[in-house]
mmCIF file of C-alpha atoms and ligand atoms in Angstrom:
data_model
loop_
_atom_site.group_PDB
_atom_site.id
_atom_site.type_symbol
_atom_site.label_atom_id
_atom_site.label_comp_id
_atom_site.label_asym_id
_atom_site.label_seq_id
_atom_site.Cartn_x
_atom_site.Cartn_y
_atom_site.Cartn_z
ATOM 1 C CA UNK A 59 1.827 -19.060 -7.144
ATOM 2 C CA UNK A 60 1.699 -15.635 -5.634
ATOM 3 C CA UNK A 61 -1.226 -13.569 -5.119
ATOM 4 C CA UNK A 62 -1.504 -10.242 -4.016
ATOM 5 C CA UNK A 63 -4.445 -9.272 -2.403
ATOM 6 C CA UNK A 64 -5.956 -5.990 -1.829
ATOM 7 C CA UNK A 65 -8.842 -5.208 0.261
ATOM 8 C CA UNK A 66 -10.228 -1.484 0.951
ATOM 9 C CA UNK A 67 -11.453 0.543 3.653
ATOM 10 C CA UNK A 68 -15.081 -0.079 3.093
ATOM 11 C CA UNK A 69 -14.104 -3.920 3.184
ATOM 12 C CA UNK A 70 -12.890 -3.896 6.671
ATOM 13 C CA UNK A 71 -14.541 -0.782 8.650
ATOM 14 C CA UNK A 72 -17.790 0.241 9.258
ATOM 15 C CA UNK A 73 -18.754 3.807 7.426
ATOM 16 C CA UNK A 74 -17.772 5.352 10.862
ATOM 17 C CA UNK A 75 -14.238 3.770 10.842
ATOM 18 C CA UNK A 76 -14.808 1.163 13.291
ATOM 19 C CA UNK A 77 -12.993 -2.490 12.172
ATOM 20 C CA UNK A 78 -15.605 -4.604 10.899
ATOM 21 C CA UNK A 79 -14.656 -7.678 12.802
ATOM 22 C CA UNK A 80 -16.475 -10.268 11.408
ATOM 23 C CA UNK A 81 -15.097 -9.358 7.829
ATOM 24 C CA UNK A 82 -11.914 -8.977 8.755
ATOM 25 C CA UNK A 83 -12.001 -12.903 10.291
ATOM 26 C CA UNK A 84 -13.385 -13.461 7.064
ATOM 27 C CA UNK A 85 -10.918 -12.202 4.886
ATOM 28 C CA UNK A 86 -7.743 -13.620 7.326
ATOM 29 C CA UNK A 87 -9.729 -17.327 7.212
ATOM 30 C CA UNK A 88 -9.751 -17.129 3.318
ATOM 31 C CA UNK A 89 -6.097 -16.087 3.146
ATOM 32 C CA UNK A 90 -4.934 -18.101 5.806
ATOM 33 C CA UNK A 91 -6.753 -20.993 4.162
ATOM 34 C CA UNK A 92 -5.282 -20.120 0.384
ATOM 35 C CA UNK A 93 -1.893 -20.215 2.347
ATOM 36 C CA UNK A 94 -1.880 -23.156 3.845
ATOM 37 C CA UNK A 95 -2.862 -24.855 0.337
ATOM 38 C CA UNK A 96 0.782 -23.525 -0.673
ATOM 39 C CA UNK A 97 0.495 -20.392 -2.100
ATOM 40 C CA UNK A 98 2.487 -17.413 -1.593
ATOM 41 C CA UNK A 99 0.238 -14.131 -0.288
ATOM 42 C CA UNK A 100 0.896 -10.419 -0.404
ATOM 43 C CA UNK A 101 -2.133 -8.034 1.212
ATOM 44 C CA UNK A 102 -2.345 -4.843 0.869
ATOM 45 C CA UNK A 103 -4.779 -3.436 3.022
ATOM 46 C CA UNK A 104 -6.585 -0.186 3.541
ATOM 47 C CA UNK A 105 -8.369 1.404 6.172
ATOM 48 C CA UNK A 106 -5.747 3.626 8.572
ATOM 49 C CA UNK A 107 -7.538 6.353 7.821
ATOM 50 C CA UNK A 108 -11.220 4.768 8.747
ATOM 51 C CA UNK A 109 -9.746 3.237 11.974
ATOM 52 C CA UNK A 110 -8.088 6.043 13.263
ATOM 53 C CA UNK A 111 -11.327 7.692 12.494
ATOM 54 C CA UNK A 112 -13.536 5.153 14.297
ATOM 55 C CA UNK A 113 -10.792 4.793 17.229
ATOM 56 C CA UNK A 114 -11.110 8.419 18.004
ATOM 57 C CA UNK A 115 -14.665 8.917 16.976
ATOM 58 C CA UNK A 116 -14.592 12.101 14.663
ATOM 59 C CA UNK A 117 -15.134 12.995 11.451
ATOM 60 C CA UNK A 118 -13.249 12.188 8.605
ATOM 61 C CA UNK A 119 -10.187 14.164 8.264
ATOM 62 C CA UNK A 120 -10.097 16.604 5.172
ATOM 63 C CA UNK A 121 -6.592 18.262 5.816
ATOM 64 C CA UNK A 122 -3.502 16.267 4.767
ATOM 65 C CA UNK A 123 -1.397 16.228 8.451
ATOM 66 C CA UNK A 124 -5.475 15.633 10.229
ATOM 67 C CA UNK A 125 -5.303 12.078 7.846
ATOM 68 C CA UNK A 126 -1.671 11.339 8.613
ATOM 69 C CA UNK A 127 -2.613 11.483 12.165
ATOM 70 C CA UNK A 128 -5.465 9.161 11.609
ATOM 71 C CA UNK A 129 -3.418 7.172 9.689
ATOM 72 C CA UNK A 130 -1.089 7.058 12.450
ATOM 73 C CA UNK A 131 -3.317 6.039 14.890
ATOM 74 C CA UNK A 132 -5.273 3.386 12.641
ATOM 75 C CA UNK A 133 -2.235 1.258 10.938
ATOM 76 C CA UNK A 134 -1.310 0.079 14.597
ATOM 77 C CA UNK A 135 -4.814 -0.893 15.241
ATOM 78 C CA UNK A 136 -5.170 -2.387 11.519
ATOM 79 C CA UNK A 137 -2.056 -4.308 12.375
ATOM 80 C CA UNK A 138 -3.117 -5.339 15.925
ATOM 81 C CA UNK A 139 -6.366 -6.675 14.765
ATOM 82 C CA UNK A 140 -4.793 -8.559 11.677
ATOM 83 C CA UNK A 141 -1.787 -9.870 14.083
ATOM 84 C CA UNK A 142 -4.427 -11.418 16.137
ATOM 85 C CA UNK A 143 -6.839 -12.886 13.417
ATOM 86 C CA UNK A 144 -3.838 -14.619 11.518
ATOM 87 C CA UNK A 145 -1.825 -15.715 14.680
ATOM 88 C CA UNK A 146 -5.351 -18.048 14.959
ATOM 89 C CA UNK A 147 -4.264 -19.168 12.344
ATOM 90 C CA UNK A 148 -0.268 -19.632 13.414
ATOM 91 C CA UNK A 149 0.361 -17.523 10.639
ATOM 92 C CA UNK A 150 2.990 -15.192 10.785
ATOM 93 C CA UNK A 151 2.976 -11.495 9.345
ATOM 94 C CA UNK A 152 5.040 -8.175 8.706
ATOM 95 C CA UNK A 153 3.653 -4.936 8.468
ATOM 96 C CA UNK A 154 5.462 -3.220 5.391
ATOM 97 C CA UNK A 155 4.406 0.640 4.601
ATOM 98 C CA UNK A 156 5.800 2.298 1.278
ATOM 99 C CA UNK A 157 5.773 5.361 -0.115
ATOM 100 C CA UNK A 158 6.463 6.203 -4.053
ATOM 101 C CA UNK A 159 9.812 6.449 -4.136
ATOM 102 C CA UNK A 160 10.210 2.574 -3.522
ATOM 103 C CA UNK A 161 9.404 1.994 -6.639
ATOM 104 C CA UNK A 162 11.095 5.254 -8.305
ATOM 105 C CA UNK A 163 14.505 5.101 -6.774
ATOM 106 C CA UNK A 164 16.575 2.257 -7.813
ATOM 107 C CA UNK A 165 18.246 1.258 -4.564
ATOM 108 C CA UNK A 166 15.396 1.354 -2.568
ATOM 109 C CA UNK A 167 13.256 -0.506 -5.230
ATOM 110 C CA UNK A 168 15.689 -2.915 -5.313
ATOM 111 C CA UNK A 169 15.623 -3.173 -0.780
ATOM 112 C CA UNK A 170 12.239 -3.545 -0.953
ATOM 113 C CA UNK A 171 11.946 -6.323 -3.483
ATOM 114 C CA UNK A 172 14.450 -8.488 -1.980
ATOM 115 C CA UNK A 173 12.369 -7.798 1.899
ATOM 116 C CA UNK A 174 9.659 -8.649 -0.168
ATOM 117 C CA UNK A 175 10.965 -11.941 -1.471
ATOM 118 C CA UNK A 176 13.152 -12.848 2.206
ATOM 119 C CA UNK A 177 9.370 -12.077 3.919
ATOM 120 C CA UNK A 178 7.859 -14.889 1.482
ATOM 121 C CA UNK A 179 10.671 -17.512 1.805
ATOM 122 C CA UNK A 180 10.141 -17.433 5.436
ATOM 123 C CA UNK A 181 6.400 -17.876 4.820
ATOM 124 C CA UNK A 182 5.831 -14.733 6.196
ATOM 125 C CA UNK A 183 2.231 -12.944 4.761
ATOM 126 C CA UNK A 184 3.412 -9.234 4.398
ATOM 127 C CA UNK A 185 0.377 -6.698 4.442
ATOM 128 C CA UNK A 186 1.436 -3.268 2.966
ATOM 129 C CA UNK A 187 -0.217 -0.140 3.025
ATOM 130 C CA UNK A 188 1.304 3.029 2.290
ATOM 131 C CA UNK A 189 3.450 5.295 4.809
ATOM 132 C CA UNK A 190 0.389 7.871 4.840
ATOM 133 C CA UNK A 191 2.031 9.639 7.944
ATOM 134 C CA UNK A 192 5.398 10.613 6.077
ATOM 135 C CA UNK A 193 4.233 10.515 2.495
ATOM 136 C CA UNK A 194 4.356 13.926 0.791
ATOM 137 C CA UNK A 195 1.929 14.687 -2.692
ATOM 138 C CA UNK A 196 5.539 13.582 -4.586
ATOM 139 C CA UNK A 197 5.816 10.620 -2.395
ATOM 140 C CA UNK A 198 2.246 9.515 -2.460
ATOM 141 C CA UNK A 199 0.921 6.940 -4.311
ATOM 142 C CA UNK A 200 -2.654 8.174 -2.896
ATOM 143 C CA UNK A 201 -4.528 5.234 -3.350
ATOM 144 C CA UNK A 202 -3.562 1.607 -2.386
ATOM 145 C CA UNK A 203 -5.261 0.366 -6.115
ATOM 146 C CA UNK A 204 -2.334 1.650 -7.730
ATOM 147 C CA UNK A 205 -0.028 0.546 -5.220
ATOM 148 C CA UNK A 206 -1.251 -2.616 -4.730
ATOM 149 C CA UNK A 207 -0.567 -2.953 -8.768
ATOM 150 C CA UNK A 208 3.330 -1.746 -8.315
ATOM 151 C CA UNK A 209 3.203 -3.887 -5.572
ATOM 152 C CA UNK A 210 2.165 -7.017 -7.852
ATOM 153 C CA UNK A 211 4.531 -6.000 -10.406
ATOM 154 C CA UNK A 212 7.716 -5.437 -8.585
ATOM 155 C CA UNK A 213 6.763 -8.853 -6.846
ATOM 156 C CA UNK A 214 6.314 -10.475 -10.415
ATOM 157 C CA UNK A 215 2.947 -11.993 -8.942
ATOM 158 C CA UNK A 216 0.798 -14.402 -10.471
ATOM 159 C CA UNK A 217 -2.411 -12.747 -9.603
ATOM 160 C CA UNK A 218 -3.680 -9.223 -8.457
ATOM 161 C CA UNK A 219 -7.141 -9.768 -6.696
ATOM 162 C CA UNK A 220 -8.688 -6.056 -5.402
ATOM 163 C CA UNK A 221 -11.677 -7.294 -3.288
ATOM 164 C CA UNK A 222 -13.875 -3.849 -2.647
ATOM 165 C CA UNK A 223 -17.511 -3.460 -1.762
ATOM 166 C CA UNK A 224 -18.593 -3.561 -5.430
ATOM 167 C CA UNK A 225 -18.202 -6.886 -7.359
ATOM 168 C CA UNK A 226 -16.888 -6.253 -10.466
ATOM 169 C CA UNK A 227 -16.735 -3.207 -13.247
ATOM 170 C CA UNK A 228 -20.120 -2.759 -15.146
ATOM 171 C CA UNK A 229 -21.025 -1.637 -17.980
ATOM 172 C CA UNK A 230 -22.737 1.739 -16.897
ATOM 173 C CA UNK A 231 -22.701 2.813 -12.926
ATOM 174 C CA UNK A 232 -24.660 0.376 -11.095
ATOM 175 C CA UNK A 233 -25.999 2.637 -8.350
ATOM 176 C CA UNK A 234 -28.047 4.465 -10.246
ATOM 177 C CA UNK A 235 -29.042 2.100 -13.398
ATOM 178 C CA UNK A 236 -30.818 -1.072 -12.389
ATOM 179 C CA UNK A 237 -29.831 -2.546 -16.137
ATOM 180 C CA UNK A 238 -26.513 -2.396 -15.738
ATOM 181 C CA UNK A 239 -24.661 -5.393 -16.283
ATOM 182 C CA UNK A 240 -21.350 -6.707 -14.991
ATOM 183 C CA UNK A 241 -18.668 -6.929 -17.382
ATOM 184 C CA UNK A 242 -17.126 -10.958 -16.503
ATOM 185 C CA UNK A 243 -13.850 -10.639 -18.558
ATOM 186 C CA UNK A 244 -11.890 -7.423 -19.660
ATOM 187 C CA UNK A 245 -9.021 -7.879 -22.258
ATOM 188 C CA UNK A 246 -9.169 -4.407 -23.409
ATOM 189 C CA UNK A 247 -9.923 -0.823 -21.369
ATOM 190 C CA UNK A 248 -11.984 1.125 -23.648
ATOM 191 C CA UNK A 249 -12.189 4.507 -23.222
ATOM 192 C CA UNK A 250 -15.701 4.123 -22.527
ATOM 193 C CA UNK A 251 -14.917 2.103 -19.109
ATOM 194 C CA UNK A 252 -12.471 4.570 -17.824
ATOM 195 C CA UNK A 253 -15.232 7.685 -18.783
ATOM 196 C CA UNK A 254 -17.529 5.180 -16.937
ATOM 197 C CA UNK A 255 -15.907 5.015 -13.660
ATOM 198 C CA UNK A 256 -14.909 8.831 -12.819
ATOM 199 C CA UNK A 257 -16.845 8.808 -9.701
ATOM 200 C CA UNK A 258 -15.139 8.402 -6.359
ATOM 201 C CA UNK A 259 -15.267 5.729 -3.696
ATOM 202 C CA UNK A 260 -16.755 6.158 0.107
ATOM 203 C CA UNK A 261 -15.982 9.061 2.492
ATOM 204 C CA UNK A 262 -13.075 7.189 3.980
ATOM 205 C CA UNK A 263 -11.504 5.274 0.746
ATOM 206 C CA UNK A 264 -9.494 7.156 -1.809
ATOM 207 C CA UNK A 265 -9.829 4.821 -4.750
ATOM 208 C CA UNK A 266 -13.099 4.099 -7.149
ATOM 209 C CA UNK A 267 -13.188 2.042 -10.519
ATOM 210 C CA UNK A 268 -11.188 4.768 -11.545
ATOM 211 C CA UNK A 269 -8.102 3.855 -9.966
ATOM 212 C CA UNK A 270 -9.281 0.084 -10.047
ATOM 213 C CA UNK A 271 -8.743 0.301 -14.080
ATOM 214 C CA UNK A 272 -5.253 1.860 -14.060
ATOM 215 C CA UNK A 273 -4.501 -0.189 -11.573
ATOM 216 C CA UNK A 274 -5.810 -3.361 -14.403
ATOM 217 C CA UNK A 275 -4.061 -1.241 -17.550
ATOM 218 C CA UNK A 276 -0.576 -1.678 -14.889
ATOM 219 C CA UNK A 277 -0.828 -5.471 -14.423
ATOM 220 C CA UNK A 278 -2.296 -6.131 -18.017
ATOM 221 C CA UNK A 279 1.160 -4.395 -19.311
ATOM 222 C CA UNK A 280 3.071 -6.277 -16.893
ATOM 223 C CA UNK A 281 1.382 -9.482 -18.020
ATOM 224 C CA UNK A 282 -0.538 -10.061 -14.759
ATOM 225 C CA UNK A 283 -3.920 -10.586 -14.590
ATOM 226 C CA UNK A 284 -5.861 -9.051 -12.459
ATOM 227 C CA UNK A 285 -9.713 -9.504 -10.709
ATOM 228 C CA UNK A 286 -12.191 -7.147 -9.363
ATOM 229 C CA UNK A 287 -14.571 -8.675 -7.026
ATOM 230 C CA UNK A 288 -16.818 -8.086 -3.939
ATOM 231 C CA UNK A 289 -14.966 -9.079 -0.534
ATOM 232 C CA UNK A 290 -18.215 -10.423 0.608
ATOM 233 C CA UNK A 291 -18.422 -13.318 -2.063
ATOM 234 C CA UNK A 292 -17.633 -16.844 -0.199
ATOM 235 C CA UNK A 293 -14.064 -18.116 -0.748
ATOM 236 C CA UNK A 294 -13.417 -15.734 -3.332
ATOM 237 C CA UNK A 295 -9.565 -15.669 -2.906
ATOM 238 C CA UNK A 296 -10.042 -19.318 -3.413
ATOM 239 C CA UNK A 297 -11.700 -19.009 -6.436
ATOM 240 C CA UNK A 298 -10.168 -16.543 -8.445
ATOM 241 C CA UNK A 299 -6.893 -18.007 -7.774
ATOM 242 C CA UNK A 300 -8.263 -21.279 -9.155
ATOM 243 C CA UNK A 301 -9.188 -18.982 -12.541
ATOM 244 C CA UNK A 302 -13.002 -19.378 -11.679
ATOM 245 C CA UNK A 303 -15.000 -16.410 -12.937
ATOM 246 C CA UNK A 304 -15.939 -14.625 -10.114
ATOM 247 C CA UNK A 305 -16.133 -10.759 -10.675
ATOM 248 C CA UNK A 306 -14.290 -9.421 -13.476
ATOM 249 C CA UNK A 307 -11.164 -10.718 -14.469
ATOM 250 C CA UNK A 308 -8.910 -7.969 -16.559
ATOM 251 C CA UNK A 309 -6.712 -10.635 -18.738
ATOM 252 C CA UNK A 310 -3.117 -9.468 -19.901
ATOM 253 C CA UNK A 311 -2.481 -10.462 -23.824
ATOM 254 C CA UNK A 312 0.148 -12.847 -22.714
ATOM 255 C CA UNK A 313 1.465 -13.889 -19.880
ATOM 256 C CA UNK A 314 4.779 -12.251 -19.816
ATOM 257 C CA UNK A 315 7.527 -14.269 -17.808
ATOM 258 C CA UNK A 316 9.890 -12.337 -16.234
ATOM 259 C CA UNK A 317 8.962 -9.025 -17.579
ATOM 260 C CA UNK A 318 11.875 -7.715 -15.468
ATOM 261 C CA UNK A 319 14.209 -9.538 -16.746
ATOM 262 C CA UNK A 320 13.274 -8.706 -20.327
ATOM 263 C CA UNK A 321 12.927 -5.006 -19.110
ATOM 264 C CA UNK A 322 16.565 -5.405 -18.035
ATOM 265 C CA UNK A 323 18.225 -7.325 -21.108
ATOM 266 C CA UNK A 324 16.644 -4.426 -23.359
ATOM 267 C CA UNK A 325 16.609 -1.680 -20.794
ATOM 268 C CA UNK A 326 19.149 1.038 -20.998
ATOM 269 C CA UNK A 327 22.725 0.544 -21.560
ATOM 270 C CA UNK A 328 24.567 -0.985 -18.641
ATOM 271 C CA UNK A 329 26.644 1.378 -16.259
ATOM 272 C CA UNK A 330 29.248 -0.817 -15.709
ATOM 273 C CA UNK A 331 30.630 -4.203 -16.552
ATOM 274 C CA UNK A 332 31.633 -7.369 -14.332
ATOM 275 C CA UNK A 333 33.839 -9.787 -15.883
ATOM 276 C CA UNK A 334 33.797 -13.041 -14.655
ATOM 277 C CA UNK A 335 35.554 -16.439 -14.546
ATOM 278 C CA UNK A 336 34.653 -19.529 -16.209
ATOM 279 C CA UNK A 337 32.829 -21.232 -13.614
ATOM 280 C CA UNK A 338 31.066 -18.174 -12.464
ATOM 281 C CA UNK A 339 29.974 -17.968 -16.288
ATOM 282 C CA UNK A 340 28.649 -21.870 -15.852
ATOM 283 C CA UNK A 341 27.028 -21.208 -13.298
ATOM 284 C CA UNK A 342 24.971 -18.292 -14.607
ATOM 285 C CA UNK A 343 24.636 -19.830 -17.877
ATOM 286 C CA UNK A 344 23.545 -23.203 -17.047
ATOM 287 C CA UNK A 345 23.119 -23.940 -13.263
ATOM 288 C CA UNK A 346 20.500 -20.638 -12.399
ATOM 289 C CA UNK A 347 23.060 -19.252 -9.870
ATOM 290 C CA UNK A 348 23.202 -16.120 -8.693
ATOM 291 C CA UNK A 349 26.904 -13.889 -9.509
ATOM 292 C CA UNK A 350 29.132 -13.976 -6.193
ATOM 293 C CA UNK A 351 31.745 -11.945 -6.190
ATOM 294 C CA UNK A 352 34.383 -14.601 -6.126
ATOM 295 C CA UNK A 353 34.102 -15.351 -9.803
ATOM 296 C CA UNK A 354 34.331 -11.563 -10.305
ATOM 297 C CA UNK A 355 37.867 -10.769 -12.238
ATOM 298 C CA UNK A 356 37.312 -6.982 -12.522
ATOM 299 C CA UNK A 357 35.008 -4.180 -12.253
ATOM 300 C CA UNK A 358 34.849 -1.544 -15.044
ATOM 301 C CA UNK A 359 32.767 1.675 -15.304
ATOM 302 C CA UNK A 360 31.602 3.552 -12.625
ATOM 303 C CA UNK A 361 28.164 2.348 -10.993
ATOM 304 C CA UNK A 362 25.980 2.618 -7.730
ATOM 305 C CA UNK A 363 23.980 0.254 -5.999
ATOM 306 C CA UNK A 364 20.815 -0.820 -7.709
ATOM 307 C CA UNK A 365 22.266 0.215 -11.366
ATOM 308 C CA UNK A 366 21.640 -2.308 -13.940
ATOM 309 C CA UNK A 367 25.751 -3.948 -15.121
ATOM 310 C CA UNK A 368 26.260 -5.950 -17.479
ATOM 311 C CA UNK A 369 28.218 -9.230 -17.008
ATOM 312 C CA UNK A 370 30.943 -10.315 -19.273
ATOM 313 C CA UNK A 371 32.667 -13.876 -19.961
ATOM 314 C CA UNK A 372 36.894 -13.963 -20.394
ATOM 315 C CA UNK A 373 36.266 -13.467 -23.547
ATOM 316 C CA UNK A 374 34.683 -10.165 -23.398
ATOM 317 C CA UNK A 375 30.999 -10.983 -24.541
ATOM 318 C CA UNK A 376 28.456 -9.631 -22.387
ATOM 319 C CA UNK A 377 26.499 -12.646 -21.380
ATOM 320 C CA UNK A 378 23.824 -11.181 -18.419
ATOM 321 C CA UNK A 379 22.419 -7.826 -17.269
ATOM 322 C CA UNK A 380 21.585 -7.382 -13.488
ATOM 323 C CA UNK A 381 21.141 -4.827 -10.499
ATOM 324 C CA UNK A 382 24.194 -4.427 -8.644
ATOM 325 C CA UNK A 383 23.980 -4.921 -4.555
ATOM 326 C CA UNK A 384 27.393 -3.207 -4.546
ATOM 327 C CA UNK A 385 28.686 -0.025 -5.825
ATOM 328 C CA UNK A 386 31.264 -0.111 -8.862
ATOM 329 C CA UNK A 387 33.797 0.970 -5.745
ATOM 330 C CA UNK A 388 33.103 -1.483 -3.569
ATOM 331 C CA UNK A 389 32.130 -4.395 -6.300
ATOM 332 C CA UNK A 390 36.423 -3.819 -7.204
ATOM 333 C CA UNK A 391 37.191 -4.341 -3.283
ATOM 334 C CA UNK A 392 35.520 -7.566 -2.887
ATOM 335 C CA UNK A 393 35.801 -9.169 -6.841
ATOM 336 C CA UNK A 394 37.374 -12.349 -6.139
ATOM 337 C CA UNK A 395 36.943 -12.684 -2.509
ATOM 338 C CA UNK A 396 34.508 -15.075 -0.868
ATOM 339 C CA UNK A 397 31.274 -14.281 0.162
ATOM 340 C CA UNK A 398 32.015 -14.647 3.919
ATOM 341 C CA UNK A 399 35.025 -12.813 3.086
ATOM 342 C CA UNK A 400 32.947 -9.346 2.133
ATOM 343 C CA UNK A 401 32.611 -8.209 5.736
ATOM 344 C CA UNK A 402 36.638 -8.390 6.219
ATOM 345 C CA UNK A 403 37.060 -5.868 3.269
ATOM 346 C CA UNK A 404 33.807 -3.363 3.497
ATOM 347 C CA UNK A 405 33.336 -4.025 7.434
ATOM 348 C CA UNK A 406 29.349 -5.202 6.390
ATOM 349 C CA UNK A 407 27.712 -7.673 4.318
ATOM 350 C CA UNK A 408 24.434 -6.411 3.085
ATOM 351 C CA UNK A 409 24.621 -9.000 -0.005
ATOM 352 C CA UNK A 410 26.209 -12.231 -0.070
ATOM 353 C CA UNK A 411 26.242 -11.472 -4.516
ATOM 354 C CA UNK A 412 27.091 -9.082 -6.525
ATOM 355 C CA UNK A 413 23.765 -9.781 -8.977
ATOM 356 C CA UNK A 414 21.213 -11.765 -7.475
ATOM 357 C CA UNK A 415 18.991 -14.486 -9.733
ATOM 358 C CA UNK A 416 15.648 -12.616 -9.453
ATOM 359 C CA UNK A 417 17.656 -9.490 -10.761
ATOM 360 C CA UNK A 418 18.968 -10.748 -13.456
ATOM 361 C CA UNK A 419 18.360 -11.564 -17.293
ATOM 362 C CA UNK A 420 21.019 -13.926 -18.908
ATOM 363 C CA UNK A 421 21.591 -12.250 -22.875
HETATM 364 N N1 LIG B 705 -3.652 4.227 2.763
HETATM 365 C C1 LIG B 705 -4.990 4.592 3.071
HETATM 366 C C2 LIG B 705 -5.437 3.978 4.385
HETATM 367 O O1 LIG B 705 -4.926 2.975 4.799
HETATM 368 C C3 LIG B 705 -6.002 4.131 2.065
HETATM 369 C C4 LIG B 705 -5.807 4.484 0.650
HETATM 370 C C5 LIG B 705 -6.994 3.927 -0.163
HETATM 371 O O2 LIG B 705 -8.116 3.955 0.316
HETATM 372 O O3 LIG B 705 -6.774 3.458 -1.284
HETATM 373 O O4 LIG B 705 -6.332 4.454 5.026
#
């Protein structure tokens, strides 16, 4: 199972920007804990801003380059801080920072997925946040809600759990109506709950239900579920993951398996075609492997790398669509050859396959 957690600023800094210590052991206990008990963890965390703030003791930044600074300065301390927690825990983790067009631009998309997926085979907990210091307004994803949900869905997680100083989404806005009640299960945003939550988070945190529910309206279309609760609950990673009701739990239609790789068997026509041998066709069809280039017999079309081919038997029937590690050039220099034969022809070897299994959707 694979969970990706979020937790914002407000979570793990102090309303002047300082790290809240005793939270942040907290949190890295919980997930070090959920970890251990086998399951796969993503964090994205918050709070460059509020502990670049707190390290150099001013107020928060309104101009753009002022919060890149700050965001400079705090995602090495954020990092430090979690570094040391988890490494209490001999756990080992990667600091990954993204901007929007790692999810827009095919090639890059397709990088950062397979880090992604190399940083959780080697048991590695990767804690994202986004690049705040280089992002641009077309680059920015502005709040880590939203990213935290591409995050989840480019990851094809199990789970999406946004822990946040509130503990759930209510009915009306609980700061200023003591009747308000909170809202256990969501299986439908109303238009009601989004004109419910227009109203920003703290001074240093971008987000706010707002972003919480697109973020939910994301997963829910992705067939993810996703949870809302208060980082202060005990063991609430635990929990949630275990499907207890604890906040409020946004629950997709159906759970869509491989949504990917549906997206890519209906997604737009192929750019190019591999055809491949008999055994490489067995071994798509029936043994789960990945396509290496040596059961490649040609290359047609005219294709870059990260464009979706399609994959065609002797015969000429298109049996799987993937994302290509090669380009349409280079795919025609190495068809046939052996993986560890790649570097001899292109002088590297990014990819030992031309398609790889988690990019690909048999037809
Ligand atoms: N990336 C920002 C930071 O780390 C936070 C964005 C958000 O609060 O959602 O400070």
């Amino acid at each position: 199972m694979l969970i990706v957690v979020k937790v914002g600023t407000s979570s793990i800094t102090y309303p002047n920007g300082n790290v809240n210590l005793g939270r942040m052991e907290l949190l890295t206990r919980e997930l070090a804990d959920v970890h251990s008990a086998g399951k796969e963890i993503i964090l994205t965390s918050s709070g460059a801003v509020g502990a670049g703030v707190g390290r150099l003791g001013c107020q928060p930044p309104s101009s753009l380059p002022d919060k890149q600074a700050m965001a400079a300065v705090g995602q090495g301390i954020l990092m430090h801080m979690y570094e040391k927690f988890f490494s209490e825990y001999s756990k080992t983790v990667a600091q990954v920072l993204l901007t929007r067009d790692c999810f827009s631009d095919p090639e890059r998309y397709l990088h950062s997925r397979d880090t992604l997926f190399s940083l959780l085979r080697f048991g590695v907990i990767p804690i994202i946040n986004e690049n705040d210091t280089v992002a641009v307004d077309e680059l920015k994803f502005g709040d880590n809600d939203t990213l935290s949900a591409m995050v989840a869905c480019c990851a094809e997680a199990d789970l999406l759990i946004i822990l946040s100083d509130i503990d759930g989404l209510y009915d009306s806005d609980p700061r200023g109506n003591a009747s308000a009640r909170l809202i256990p299960e969501v299986s439908e945003i109303t238009a009601e709950m989004v004109e419910n939550s227009k109203s920003k988070g703290g001074a240093l945190s971008s987000g706010g239900m707002f972003t919480k529910l697109a973020a939910a309206r994301m997963t829910m279309a992705a067939g993810i579920p996703m949870v809302i609760a208060s980082s202060a609950e005990a063991n609430v990673v635990r929990r949630a993951s275990d499907g207890e009701l604890v906040g409020t739990r946004f629950i997709p239609s159906a759970r869509r398996h491989g949504m990917r790789r549906r997206w890519l068997a209906a997604g737009s026509a192929p750019a190019g075609f591999a055809t491949v041998d008999a055994g490489a066709a067995d071994a798509l069809l029936h043994r789960g492997k990945s396509l290496l280039p040596s059961g490649v017999t040609r290359i047609d079309g005219k294709f870059g790398v990260g464009d979706v081919i399609g994959v065609r038997d002797l015969k000429g029937t298109e049996i799987a669509r993937g994302i290509s590690n090669y380009d349409s050039a280079d795919a025609a220099k190495i068809a046939g050859k052996r993986s560890d034969g790649i570097e001899a022809v292109l002088g590297r070897r990014d990819y030992d396959e031309l398609i790889h299994r988690n990019n690909m959707a048999l037809l």
